[in-house]
CSV table of C-alpha atoms in Angstrom, one decimal:
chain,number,residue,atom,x,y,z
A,160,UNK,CA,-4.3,40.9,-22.4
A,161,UNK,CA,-0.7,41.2,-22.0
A,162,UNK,CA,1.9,38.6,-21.6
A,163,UNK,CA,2.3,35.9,-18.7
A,164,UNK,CA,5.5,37.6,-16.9
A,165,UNK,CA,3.7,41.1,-16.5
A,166,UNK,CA,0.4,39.2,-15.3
A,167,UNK,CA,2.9,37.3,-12.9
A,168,UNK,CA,4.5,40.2,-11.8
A,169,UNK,CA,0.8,41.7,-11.3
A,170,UNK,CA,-1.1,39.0,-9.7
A,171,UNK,CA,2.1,37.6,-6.7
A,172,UNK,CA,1.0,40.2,-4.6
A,173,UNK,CA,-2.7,38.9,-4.7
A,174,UNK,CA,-1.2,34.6,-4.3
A,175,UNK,CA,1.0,35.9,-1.4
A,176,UNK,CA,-2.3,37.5,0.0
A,177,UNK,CA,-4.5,34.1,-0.5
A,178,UNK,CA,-1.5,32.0,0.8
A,179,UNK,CA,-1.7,34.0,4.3
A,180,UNK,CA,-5.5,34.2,4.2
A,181,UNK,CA,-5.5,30.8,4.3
A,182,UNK,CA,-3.0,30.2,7.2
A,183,UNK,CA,-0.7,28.2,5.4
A,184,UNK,CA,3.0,28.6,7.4
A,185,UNK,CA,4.3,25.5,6.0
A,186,UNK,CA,5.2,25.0,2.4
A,187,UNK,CA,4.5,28.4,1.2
A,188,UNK,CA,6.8,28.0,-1.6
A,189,UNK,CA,4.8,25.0,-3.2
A,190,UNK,CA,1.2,26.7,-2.5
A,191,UNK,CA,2.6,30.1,-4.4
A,192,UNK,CA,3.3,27.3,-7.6
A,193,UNK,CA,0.6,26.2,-7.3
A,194,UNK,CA,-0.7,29.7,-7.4
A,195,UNK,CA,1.1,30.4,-10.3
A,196,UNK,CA,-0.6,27.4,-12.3
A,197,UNK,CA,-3.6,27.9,-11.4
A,198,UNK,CA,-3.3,31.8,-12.5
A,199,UNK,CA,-1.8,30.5,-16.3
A,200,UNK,CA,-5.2,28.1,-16.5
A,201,UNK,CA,-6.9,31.0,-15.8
A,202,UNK,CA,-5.2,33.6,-18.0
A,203,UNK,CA,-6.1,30.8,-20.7
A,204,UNK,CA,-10.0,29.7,-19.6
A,205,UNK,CA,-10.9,33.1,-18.9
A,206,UNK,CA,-13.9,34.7,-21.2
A,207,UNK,CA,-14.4,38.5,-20.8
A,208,UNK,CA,-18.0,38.2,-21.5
A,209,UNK,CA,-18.5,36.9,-17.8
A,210,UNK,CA,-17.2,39.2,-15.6
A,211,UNK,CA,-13.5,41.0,-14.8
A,212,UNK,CA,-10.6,38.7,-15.4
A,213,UNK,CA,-8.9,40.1,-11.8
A,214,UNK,CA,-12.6,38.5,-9.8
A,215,UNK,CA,-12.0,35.5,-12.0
A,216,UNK,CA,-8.2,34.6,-11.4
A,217,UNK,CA,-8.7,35.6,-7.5
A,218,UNK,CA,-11.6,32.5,-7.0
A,219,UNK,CA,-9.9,30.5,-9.5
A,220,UNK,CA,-6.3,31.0,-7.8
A,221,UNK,CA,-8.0,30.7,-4.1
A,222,UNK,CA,-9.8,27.3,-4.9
A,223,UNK,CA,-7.0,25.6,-6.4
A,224,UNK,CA,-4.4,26.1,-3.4
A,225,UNK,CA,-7.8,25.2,-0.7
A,226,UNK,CA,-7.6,22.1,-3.3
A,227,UNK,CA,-4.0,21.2,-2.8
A,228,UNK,CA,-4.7,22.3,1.3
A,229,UNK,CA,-7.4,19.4,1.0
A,230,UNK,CA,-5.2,16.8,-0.9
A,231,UNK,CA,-2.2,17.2,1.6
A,232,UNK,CA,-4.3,17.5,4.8
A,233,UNK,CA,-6.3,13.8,3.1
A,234,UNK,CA,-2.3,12.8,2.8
A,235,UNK,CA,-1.5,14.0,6.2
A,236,UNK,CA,-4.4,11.9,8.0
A,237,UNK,CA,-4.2,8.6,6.0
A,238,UNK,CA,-1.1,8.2,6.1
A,239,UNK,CA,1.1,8.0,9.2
A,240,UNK,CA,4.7,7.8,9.7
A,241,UNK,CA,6.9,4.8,10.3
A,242,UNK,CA,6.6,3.7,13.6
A,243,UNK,CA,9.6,1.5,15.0
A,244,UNK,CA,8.0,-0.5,17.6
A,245,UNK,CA,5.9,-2.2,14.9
A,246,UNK,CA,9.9,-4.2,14.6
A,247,UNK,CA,9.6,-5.1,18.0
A,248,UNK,CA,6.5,-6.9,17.4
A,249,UNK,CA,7.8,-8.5,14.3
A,250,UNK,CA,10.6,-9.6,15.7
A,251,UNK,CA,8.6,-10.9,19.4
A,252,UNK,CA,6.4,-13.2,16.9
A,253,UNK,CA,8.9,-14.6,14.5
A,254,UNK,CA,10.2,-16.3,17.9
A,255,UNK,CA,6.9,-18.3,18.7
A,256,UNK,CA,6.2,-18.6,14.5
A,257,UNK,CA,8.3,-21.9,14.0
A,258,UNK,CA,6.0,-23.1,17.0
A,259,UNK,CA,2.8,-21.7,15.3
A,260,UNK,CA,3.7,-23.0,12.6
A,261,UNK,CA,4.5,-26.7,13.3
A,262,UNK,CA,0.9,-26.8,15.7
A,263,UNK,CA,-1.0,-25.9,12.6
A,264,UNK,CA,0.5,-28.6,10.4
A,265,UNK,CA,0.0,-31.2,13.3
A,266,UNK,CA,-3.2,-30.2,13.4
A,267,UNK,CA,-3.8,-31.3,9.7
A,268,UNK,CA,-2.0,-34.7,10.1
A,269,UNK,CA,-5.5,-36.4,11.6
A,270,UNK,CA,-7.0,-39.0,9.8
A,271,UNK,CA,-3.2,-39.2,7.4
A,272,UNK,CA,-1.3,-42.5,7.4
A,273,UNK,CA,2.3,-43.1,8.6
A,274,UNK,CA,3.5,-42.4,5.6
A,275,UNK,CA,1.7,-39.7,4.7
A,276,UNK,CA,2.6,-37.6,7.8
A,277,UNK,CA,6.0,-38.3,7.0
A,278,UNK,CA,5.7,-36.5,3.5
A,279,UNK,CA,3.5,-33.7,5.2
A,280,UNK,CA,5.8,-33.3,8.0
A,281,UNK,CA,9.2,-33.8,6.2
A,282,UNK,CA,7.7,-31.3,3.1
A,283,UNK,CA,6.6,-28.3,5.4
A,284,UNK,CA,8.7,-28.2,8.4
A,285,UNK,CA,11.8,-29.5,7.6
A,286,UNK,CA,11.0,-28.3,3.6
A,287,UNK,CA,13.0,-31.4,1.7
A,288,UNK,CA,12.4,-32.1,-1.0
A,289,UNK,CA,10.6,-35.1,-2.9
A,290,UNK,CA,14.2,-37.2,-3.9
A,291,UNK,CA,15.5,-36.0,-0.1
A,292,UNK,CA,12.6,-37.5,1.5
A,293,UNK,CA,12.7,-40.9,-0.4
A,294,UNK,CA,16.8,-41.2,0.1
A,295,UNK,CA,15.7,-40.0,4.1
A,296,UNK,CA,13.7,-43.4,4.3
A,297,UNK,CA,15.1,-45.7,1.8
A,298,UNK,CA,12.5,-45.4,-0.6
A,299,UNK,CA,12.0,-44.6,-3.8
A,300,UNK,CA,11.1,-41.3,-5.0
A,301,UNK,CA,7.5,-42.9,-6.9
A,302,UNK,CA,6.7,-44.3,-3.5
A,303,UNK,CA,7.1,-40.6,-2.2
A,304,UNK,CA,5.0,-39.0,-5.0
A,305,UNK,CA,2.1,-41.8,-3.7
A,306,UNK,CA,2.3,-40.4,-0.6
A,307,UNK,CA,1.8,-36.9,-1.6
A,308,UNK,CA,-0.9,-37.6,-4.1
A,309,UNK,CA,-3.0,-39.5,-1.5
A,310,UNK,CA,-2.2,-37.3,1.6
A,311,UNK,CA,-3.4,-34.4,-0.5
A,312,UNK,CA,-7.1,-36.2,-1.6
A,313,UNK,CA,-7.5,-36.9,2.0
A,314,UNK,CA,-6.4,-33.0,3.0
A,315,UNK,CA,-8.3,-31.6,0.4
A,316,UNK,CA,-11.3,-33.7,1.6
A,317,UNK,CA,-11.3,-32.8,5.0
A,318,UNK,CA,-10.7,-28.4,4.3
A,319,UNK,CA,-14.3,-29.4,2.0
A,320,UNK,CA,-15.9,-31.2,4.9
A,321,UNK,CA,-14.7,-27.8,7.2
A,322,UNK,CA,-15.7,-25.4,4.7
A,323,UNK,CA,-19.1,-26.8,4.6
C-alpha cells in the first residue's frame, strides 16, 4: 500500500460521504477524526487475503463513527444540564433545616437524663464543645465526658431496640 497522507487524501471523500449518510449536522469536524482514526486502525489491521482493503476501511470507518454517534447520544440522555431551580429548592429547605434538625435530636432525648440532654443538646445544636459545655454549667469537664459516655450507651441501646 502507499503511505497514510495519499490514503487520507483518497478515502475524505468516502468519511465526508458516511458522515452525511448518517445525518450527523452537529460536530462534523469531530466525527471526520474520528473517521480518520478509525481509517489508520484499518490501514494497519487490514489482511488482503479477506477481501478489498476500500470494502474493509468503508465498514470499519462507518462503524466506528455509529460508535461515537451511540456513546454521545448514551451522554446526551444520562446526562442533563444544570438546572437552576434545583437552588431554589436548596435554598427553600435550608430555611426549615435548623427546625428539622433540632425535632430530630429532641426526638432522641427520651429516656436521657437531665444531664445527659444537656450534653446531647448543647453538642449538636448549639455544637460546643466538651471544656465549653462544663465551663457553661460549672462543671468539670470529667463530669461532662460521663455524660457523654452514658447518654451514648443509652442512644446506642435504644437505635438497637428500633433496628430490631
Amino acid at each position: 500500500m502507499t503511505d497514510f497522507s495519499t490514503l487520507t487524501a483518497k478515502f475524505t471523500p468516502m468519511i465526508h460521504h458516511i458522515i452525511r449518510s448518517l445525518s450527523i449536522y452537529k460536530n462534523k469536524d469531530e466525527y471526520f477524526q474520528v473517521g480518520l482514526i478509525a481509517l489508520w486502525e484499518s490501514y494497519l489491521n487490514f489482511n488482503a487475503d479477506h477481501g478489498q482493503f476500500h470494502s474493509y476501511a468503508y465498514t470499519f470507518i462507518k462503524g466506528r463513527i455509529m460508535n461515537e454517534l451511540k456513546k454521545h447520544h448514551k451522554y446526551e440522555t444520562n446526562t442533563k444540564p444544570y438546572d437552576t431551580s434545583i437552588l431554589e429548592i436548596t435554598d427553600s429547605f435550608s430555611i426549615h433545616e435548623e427546625a428539622f434538625h433540632s425535632e430530630n435530636i429532641l426526638a432522641y432525648t427520651e429516656g436521657l437524663t437531665f444531664n445527659q440532654r444537656r450534653w446531647l443538646l448543647q453538642t449538636y445544636m448549639e455544637n460546643k464543645t466538651i471544656s465549653e459545655i462544663a465551663e457553661l454549667y460549672q462543671v468539670s469537664p470529667s463530669a461532662v465526658k460521663s455524660w457523654r459516655k452514658s447518654a451514648l450507651v443509652k442512644l446506642r441501646r435504644q437505635m438497637n431496640v428500633s433496628c430490631k
